[in-house]
mmCIF file of C-alpha atoms in Angstrom:
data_model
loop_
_atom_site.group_PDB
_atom_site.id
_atom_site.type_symbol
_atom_site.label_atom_id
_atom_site.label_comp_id
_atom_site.label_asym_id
_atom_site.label_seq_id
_atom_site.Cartn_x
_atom_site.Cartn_y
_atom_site.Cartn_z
ATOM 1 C CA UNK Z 1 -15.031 16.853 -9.222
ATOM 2 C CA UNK Z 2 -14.453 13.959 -11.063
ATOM 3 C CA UNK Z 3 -11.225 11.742 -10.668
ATOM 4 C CA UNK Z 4 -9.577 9.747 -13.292
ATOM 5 C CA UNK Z 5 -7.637 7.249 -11.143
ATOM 6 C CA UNK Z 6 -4.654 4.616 -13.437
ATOM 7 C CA UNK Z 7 -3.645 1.918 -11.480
ATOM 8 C CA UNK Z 8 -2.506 -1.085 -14.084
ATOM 9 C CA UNK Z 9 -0.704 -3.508 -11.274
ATOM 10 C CA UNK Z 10 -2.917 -6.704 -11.489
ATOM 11 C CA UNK Z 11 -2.954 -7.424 -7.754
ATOM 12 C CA UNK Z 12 -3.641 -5.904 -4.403
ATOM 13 C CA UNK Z 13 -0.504 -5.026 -3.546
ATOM 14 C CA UNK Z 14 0.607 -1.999 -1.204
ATOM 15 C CA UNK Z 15 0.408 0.389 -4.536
ATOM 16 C CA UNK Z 16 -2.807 -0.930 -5.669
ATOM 17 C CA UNK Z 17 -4.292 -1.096 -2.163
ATOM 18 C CA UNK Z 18 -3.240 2.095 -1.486
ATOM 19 C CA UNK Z 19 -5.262 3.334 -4.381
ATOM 20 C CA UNK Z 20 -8.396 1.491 -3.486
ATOM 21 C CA UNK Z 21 -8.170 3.335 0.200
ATOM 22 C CA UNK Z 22 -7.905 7.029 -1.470
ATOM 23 C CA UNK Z 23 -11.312 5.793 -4.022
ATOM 24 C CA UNK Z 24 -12.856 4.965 -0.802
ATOM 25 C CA UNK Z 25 -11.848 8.301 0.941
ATOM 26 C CA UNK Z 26 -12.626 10.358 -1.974
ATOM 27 C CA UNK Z 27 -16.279 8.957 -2.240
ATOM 28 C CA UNK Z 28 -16.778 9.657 1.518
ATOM 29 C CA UNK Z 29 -16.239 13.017 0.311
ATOM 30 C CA UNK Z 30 -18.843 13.398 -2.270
ATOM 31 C CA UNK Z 31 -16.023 13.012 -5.069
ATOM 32 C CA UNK Z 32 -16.559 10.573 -8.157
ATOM 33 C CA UNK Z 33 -14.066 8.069 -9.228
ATOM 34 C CA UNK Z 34 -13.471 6.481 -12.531
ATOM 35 C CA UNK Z 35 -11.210 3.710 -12.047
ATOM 36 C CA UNK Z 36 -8.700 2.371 -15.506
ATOM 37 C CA UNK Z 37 -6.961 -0.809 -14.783
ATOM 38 C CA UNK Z 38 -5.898 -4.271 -16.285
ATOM 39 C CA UNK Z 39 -8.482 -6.875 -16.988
ATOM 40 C CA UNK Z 40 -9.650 -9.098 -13.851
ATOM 41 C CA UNK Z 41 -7.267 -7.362 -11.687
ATOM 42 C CA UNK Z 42 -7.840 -7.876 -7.878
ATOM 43 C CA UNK Z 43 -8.359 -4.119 -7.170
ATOM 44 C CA UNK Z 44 -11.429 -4.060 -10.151
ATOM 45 C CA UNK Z 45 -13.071 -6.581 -7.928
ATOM 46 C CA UNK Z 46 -12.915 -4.804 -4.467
ATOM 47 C CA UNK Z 47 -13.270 -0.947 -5.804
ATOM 48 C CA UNK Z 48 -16.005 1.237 -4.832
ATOM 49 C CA UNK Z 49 -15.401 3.291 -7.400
ATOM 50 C CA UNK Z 50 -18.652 4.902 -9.980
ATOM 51 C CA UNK Z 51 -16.988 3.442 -12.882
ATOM 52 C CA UNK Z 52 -14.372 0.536 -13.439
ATOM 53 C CA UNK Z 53 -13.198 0.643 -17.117
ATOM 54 C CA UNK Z 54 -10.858 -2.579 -17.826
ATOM 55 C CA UNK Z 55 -8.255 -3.061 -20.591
ATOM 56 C CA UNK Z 56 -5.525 -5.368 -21.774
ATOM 57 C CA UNK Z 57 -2.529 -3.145 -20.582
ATOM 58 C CA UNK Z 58 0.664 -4.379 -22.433
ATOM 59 C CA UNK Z 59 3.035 -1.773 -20.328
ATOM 60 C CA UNK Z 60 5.517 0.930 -21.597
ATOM 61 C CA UNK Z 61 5.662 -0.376 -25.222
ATOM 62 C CA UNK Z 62 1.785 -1.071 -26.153
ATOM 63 C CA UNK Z 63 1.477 1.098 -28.874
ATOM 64 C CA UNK Z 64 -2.241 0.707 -28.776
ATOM 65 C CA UNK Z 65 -2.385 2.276 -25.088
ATOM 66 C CA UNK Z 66 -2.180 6.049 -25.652
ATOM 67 C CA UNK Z 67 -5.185 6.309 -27.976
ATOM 68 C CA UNK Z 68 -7.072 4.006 -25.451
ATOM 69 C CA UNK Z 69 -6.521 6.704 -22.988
ATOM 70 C CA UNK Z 70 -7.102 9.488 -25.275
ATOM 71 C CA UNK Z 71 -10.905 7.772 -25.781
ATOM 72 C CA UNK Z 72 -11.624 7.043 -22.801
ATOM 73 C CA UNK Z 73 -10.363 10.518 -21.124
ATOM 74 C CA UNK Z 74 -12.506 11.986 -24.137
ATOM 75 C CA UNK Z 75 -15.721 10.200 -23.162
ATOM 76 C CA UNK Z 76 -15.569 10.372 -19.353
ATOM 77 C CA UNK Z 77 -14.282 14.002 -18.939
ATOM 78 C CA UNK Z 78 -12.452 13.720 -16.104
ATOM 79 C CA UNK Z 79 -11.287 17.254 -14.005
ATOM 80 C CA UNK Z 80 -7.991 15.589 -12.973
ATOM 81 C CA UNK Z 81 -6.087 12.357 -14.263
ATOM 82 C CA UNK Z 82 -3.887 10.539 -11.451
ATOM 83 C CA UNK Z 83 -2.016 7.892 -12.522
ATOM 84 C CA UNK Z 84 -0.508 5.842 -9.692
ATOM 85 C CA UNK Z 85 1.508 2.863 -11.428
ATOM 86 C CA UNK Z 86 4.168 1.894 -13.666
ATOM 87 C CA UNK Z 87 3.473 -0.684 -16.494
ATOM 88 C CA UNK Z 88 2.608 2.466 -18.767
ATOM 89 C CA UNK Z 89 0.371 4.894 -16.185
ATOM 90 C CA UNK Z 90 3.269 7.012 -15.703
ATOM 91 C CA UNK Z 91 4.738 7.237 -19.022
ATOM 92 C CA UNK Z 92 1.972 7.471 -21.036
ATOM 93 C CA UNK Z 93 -1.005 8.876 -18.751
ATOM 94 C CA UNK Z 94 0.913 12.098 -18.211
ATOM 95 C CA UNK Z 95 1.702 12.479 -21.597
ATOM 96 C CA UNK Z 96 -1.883 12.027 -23.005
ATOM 97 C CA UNK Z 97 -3.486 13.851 -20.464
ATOM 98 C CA UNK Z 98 -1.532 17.214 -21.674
ATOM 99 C CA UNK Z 99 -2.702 16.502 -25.234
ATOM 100 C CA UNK Z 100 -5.905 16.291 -23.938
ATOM 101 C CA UNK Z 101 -5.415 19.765 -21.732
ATOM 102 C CA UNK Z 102 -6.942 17.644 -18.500
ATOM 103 C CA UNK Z 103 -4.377 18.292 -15.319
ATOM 104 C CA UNK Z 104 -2.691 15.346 -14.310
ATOM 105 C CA UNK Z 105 -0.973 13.938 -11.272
ATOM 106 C CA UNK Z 106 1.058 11.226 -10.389
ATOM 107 C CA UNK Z 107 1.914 9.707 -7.315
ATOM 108 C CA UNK Z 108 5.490 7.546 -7.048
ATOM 109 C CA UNK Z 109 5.891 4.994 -4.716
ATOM 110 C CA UNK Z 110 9.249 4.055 -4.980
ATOM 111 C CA UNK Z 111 12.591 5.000 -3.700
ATOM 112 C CA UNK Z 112 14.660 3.752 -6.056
ATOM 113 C CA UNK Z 113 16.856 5.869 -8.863
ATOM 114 C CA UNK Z 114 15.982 6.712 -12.021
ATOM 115 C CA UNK Z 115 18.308 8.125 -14.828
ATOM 116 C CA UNK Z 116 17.940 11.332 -13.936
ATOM 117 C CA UNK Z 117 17.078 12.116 -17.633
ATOM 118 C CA UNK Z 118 14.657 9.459 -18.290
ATOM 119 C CA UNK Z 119 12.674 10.634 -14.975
ATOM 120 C CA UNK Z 120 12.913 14.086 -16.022
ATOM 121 C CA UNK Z 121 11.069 13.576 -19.676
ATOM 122 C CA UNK Z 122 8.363 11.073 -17.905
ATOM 123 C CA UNK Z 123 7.648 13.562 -15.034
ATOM 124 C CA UNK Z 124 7.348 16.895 -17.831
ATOM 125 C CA UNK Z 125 4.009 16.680 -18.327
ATOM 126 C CA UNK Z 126 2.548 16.132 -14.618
ATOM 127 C CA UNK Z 127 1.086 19.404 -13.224
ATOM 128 C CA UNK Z 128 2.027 17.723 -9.672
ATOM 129 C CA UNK Z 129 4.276 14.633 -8.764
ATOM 130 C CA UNK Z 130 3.458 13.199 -5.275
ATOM 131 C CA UNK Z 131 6.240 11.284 -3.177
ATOM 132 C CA UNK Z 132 4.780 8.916 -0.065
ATOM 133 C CA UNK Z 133 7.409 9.384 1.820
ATOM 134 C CA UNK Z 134 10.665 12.217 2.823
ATOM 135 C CA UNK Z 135 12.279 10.045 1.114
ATOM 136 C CA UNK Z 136 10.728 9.688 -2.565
ATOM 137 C CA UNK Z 137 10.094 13.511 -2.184
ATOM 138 C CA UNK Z 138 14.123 13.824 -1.558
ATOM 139 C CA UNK Z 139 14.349 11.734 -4.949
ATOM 140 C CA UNK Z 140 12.067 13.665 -7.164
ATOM 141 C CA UNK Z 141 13.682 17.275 -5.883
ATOM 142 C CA UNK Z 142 17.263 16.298 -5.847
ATOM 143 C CA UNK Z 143 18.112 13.462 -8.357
ATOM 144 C CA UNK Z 144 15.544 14.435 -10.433
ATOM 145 C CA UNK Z 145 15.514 18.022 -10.299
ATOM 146 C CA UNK Z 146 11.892 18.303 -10.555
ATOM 147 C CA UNK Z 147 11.024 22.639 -9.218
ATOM 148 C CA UNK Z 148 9.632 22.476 -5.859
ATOM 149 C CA UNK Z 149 6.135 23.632 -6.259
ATOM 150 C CA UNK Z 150 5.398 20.793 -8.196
ATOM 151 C CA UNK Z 151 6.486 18.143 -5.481
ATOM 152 C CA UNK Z 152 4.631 17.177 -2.776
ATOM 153 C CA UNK Z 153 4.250 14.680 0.116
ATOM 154 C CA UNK Z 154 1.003 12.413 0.707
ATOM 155 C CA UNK Z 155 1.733 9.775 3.425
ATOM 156 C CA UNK Z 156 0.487 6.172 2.555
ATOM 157 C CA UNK Z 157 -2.760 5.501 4.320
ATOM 158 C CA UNK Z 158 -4.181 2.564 6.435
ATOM 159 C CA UNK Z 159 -7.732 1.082 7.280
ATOM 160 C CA UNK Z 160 -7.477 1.047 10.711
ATOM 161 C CA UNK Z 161 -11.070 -1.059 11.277
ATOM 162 C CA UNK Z 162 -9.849 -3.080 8.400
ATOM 163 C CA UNK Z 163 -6.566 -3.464 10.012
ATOM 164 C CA UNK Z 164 -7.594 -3.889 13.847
ATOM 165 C CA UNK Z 165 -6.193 -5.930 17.092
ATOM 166 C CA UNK Z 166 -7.001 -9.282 17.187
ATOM 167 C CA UNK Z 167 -8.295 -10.768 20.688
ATOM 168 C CA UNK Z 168 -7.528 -14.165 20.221
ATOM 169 C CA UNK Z 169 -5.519 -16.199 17.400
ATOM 170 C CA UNK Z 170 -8.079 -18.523 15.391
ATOM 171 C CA UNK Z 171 -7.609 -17.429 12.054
ATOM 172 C CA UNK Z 172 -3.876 -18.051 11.811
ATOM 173 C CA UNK Z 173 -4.084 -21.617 13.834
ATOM 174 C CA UNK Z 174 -7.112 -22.608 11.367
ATOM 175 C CA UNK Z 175 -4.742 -21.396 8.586
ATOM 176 C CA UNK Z 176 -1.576 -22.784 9.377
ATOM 177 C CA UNK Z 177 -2.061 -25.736 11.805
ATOM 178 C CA UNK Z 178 0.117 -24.289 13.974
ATOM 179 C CA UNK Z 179 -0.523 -24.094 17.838
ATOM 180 C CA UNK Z 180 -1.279 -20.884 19.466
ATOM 181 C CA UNK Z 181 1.342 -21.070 21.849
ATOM 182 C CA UNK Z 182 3.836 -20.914 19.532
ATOM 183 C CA UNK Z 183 5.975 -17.656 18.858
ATOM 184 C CA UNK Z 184 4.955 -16.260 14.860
ATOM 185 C CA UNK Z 185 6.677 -13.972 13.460
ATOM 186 C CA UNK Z 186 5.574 -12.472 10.159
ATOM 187 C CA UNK Z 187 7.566 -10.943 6.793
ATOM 188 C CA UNK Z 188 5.053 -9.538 4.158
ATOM 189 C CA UNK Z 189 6.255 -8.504 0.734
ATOM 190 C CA UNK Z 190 6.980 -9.580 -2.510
ATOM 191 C CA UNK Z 191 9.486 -12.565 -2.841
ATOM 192 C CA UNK Z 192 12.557 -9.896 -4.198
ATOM 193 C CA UNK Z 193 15.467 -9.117 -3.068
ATOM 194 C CA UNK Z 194 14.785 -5.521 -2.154
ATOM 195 C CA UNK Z 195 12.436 -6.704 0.741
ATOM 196 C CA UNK Z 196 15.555 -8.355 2.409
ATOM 197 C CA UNK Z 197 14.368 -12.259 3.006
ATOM 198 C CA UNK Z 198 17.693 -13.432 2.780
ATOM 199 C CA UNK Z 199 18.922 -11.216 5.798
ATOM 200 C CA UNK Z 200 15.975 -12.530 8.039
ATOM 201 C CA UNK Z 201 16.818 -16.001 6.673
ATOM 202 C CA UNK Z 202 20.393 -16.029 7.678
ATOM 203 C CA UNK Z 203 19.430 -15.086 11.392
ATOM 204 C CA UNK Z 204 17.347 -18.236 11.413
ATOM 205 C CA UNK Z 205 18.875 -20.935 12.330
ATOM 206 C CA UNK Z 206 20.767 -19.166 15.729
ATOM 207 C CA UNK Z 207 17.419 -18.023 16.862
ATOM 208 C CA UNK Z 208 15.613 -21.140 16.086
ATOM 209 C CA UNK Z 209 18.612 -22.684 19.085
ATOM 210 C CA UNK Z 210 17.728 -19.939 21.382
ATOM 211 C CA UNK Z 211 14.087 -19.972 20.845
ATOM 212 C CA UNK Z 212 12.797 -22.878 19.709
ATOM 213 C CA UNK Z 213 8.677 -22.472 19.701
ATOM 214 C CA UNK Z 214 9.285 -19.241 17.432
ATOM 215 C CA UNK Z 215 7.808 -20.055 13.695
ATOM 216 C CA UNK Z 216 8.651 -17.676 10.655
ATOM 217 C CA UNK Z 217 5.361 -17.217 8.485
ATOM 218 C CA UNK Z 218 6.636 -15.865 4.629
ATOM 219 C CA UNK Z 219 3.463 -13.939 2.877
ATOM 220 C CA UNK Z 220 3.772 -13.249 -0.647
ATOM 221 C CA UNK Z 221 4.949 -14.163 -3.469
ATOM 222 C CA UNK Z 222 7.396 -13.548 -6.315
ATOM 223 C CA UNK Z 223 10.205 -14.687 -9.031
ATOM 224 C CA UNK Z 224 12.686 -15.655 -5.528
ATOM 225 C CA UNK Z 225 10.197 -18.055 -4.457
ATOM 226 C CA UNK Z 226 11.612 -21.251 -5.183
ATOM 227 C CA UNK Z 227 15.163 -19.974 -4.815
ATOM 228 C CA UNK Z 228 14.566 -18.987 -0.866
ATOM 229 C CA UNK Z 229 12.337 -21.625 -0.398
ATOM 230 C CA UNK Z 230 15.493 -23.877 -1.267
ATOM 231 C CA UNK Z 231 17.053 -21.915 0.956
ATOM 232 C CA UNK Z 232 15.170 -22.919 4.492
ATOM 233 C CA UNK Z 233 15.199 -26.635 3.024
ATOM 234 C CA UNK Z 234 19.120 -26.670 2.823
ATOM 235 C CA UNK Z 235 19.196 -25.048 6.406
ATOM 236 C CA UNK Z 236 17.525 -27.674 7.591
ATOM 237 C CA UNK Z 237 14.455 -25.193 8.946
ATOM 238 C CA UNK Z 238 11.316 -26.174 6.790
ATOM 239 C CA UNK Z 239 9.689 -26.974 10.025
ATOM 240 C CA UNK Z 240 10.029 -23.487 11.587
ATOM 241 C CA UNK Z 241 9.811 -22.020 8.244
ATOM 242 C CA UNK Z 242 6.118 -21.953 6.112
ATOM 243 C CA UNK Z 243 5.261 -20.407 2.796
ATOM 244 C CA UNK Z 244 1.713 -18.892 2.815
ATOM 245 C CA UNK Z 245 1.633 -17.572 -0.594
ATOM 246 C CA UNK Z 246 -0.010 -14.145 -1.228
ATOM 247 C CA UNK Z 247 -3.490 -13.794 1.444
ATOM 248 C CA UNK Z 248 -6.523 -11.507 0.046
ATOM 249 C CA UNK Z 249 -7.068 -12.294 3.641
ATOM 250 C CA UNK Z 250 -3.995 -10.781 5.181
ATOM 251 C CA UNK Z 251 -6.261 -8.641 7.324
ATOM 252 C CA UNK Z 252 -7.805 -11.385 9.060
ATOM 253 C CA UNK Z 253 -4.272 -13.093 9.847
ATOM 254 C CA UNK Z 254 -2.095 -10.030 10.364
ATOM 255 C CA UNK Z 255 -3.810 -9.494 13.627
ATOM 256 C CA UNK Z 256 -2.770 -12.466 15.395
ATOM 257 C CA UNK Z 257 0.782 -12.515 14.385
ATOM 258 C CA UNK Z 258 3.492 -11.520 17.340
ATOM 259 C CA UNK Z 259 5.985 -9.998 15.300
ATOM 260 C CA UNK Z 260 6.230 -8.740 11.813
ATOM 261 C CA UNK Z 261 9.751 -8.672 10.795
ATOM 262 C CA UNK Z 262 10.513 -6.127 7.555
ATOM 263 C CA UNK Z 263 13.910 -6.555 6.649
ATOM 264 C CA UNK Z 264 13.882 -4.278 3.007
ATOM 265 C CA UNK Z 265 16.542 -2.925 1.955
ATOM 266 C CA UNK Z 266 14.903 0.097 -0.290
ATOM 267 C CA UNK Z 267 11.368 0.768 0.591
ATOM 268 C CA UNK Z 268 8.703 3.891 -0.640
ATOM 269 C CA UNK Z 269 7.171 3.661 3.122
ATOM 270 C CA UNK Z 270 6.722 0.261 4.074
ATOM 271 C CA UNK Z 271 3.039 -0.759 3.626
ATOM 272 C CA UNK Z 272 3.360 -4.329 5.654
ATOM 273 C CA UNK Z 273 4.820 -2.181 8.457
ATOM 274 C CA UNK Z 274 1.495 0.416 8.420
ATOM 275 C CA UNK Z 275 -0.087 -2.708 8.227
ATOM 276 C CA UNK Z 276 1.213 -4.561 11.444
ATOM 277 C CA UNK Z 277 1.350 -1.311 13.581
ATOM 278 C CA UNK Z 278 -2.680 -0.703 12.699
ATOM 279 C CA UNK Z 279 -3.341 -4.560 13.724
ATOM 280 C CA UNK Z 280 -1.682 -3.714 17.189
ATOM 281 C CA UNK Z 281 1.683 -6.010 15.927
ATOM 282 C CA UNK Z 282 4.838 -5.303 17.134
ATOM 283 C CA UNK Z 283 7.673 -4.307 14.673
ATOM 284 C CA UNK Z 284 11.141 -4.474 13.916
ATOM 285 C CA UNK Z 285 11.952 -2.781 10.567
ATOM 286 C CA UNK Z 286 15.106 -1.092 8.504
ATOM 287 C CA UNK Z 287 15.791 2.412 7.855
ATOM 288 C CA UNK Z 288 15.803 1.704 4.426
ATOM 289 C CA UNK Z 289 13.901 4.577 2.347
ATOM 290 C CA UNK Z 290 10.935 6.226 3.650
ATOM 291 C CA UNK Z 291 10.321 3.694 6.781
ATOM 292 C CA UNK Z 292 11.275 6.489 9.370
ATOM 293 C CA UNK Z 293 8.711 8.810 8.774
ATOM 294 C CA UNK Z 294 6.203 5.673 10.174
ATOM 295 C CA UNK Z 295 7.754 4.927 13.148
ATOM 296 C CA UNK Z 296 10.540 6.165 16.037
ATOM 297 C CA UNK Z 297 12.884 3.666 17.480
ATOM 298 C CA UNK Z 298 12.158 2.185 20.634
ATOM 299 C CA UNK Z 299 9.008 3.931 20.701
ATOM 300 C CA UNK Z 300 6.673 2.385 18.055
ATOM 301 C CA UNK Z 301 9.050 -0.280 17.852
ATOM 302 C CA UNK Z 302 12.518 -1.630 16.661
ATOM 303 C CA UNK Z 303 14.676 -0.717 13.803
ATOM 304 C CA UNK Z 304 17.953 -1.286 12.698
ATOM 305 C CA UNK Z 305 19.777 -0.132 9.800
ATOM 306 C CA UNK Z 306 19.701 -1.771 6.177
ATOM 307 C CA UNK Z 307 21.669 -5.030 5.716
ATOM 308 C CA UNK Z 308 23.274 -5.183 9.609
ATOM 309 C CA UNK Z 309 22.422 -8.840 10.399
ATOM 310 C CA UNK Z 310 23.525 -8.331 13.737
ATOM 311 C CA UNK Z 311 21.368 -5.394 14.210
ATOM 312 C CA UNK Z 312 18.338 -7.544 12.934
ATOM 313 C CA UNK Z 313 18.909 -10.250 15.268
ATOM 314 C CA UNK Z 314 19.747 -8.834 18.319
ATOM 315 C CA UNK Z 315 16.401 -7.042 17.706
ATOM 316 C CA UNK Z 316 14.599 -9.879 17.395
ATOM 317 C CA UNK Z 317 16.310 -11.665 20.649
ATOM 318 C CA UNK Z 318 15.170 -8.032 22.481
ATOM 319 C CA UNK Z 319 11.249 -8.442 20.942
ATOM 320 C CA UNK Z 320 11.060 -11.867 21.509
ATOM 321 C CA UNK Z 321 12.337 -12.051 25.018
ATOM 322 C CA UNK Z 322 10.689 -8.983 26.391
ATOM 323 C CA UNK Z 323 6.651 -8.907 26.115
ATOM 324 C CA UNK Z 324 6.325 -6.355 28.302
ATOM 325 C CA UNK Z 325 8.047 -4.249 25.944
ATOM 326 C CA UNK Z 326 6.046 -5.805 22.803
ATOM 327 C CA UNK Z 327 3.301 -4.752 24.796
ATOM 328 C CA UNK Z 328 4.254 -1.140 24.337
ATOM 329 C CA UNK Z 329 4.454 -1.054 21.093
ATOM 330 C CA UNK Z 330 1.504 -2.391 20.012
ATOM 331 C CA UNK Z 331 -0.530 0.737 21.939
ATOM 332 C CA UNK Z 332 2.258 3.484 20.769
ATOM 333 C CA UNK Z 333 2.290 2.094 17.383
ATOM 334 C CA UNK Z 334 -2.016 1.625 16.861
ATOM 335 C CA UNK Z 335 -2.177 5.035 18.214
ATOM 336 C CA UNK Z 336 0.554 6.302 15.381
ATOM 337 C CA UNK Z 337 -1.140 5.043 12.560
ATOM 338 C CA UNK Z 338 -4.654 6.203 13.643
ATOM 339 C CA UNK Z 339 -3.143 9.804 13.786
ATOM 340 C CA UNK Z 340 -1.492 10.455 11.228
ATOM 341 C CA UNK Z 341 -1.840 7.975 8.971
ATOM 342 C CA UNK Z 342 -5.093 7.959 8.268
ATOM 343 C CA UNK Z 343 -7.195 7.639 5.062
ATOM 344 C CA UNK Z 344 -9.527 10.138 5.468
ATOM 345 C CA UNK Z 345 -6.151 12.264 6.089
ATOM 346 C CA UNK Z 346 -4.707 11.326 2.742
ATOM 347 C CA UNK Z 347 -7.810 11.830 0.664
ATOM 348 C CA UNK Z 348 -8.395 15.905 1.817
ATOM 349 C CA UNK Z 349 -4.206 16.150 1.102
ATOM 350 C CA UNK Z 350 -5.007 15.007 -2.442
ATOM 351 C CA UNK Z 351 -8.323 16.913 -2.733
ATOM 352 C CA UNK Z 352 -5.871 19.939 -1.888
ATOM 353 C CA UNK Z 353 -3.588 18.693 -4.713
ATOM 354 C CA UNK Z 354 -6.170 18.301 -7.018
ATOM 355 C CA UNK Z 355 -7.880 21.485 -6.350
ATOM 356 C CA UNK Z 356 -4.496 23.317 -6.843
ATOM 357 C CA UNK Z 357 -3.481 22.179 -10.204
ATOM 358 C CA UNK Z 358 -7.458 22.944 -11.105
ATOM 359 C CA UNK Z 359 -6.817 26.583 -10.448
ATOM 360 C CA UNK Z 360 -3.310 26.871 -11.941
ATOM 361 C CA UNK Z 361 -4.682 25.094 -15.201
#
């Protein structure tokens, strides 16, 4: 079986990542994987997949992009096409994959709503549409209408060896100059407003007075950058507060953090929270979207529901204050992800997929 894999985000984020676990799974099962994606993107560099073909990906409107595909799917005869992004993967990959009578599938991500008739045209000509979460899956059958035998559920996956317990924090002190006995807590995600910053930020500067050797580490980055980090500087908390850009080394830090704090308010899954529970991290997370299939409350760790401030802090006072029950967490919450959220558990679901729409084709 050969897989045809269109990922066109240009860095490793959860999407992209997510796709580079499933190449790795599906080679550890014998299966080859040609990989399309944007020119020097982060993912073409860390890929193990047979064949990395790179182009100059304009998005939705390059006009040049569906005979691109067209040539390539021509030359490297692929058994299934799986497109995983946006930027034209979706829209176009599904619709020059039918020309070319291959089976395609694509995986969404995302929680948010589409016009319902929009969705319904760009879905057409997928032989399967995956959701990572109850959530998505809720989206596509519901809002979108899509028949039920062509939706299905794939968790998100984590590297749980790449992703491990840290035994001591060396790493994050070299990194940030901060000293280890010092209280970090951690937000990961994309500087928008969907990942909630603002929420955790307005909590700040009360829990800075009741504890004050906790320090907030931002990872990421984004077009809200310079408008939050204005924000900690006119709250007077750009000494509690530090900006650590987006990390290709994120696995090496995430480890020693002793909190990670995800405050979204619309989420697929919540990669940074798969992330921190593999690494042995205790969480506090939203409800928002698909985060409840990951994790139970008060016993993987903390949530609270989208946008209640109060709910948010009061968590964090609880997490903070209590290491016995942080602790607890990071054991029930390791053990989670290692379960059932494993890659080599996502890779046979999509060989499943793939060997369905093979036989219905």
């Amino acid at each position: 079986m050969r897989i045809m894999h269109l990922e066109f985000g240009r860095h490793l984020y959860g999407g992209a990542a997510q796709v580079r676990y499933l190449i790795e799974g599906l080679d550890d099962c014998g299966i080859e994987n040609i990989l399309i994606c944007p020119v020097n993107s982060e993912i073409s560099k860390v890929t193990c997949a047979t064949k990395v073909v790179e182009l100059s990906i304009g998005g939705d409107l390059d006009w040049r992009l569906p005979t691109r595909l067209k040539n390539i799917i021509s030359l490297y005869e692929p058994s299934v096409v799986h497109a995983h992004s946006r930027r034209g993967a979706d829209t176009v990959g599904g619709w020059v994959s039918r020309y070319m009578e291959v089976p395609a599938v694509l995986t969404r991500r995302v929680d948010n709503r589409e016009a319902a008739l929009w969705a319904r045209l760009k879905y057409f000509p997928y032989d399967a549409v995956v959701g990572i979460s109850s959530a998505v899956e809720r989206e596509l059958l519901h809002h979108v209408g899509l028949p039920a035998y062509r939706v299905h559920k794939v968790s998100s996956a984590m590297d749980t060896k790449r992703y491990s317990p840290a035994t001591e924090r060396t790493r994050l002190t070299e990194v940030t100059g901060l000293d280890s006995s010092l209280f970090t807590i951690g937000i990961v995600g994309q500087f928008i407003s969907r990942k909630g910053h603002a929420l955790l930020f307005e909590c700040l500067p009360e829990l800075f007075v009741r504890f004050p050797h906790a320090r907030v580490l931002c990872f990421g980055q984004g077009p809200l950058e310079n408008e939050l980090k204005k924000n900690v500087l006119n709250k007077g908390l750009s000494s509690h507060v530090i900006f650590l850009g987006f990390r290709t080394d994120l696995s090496d830090l995430m480890p020693e953090l002793d909190l990670l704090v995800h405050p979204a308010r619309q989420e697929g899954l919540g990669v940074a929270v798969m992330e921190a529970m593999s690494s042995g991290v205790p969480v506090i997370t939203s409800t928002a979207g698909g985060i409840t299939d990951l994790l139970e409350n008060k016993v993987h760790g903390l949530t609270f529901e989208s946008g209640d401030k109060s709910g948010l802090f009061n968590a964090m006072v609880l997490m903070i204050s209590d290491e016995e029950l942080r602790v607890r967490f990071r054991t029930a919450a390791r053990k989670r992800i290692q379960e059932q959220f494993s890659v080599e558990k996502m890779s046979h679901r999509y060989i499943e997929i793939y060997n369905q729409v093979l036989r219905s084709s």
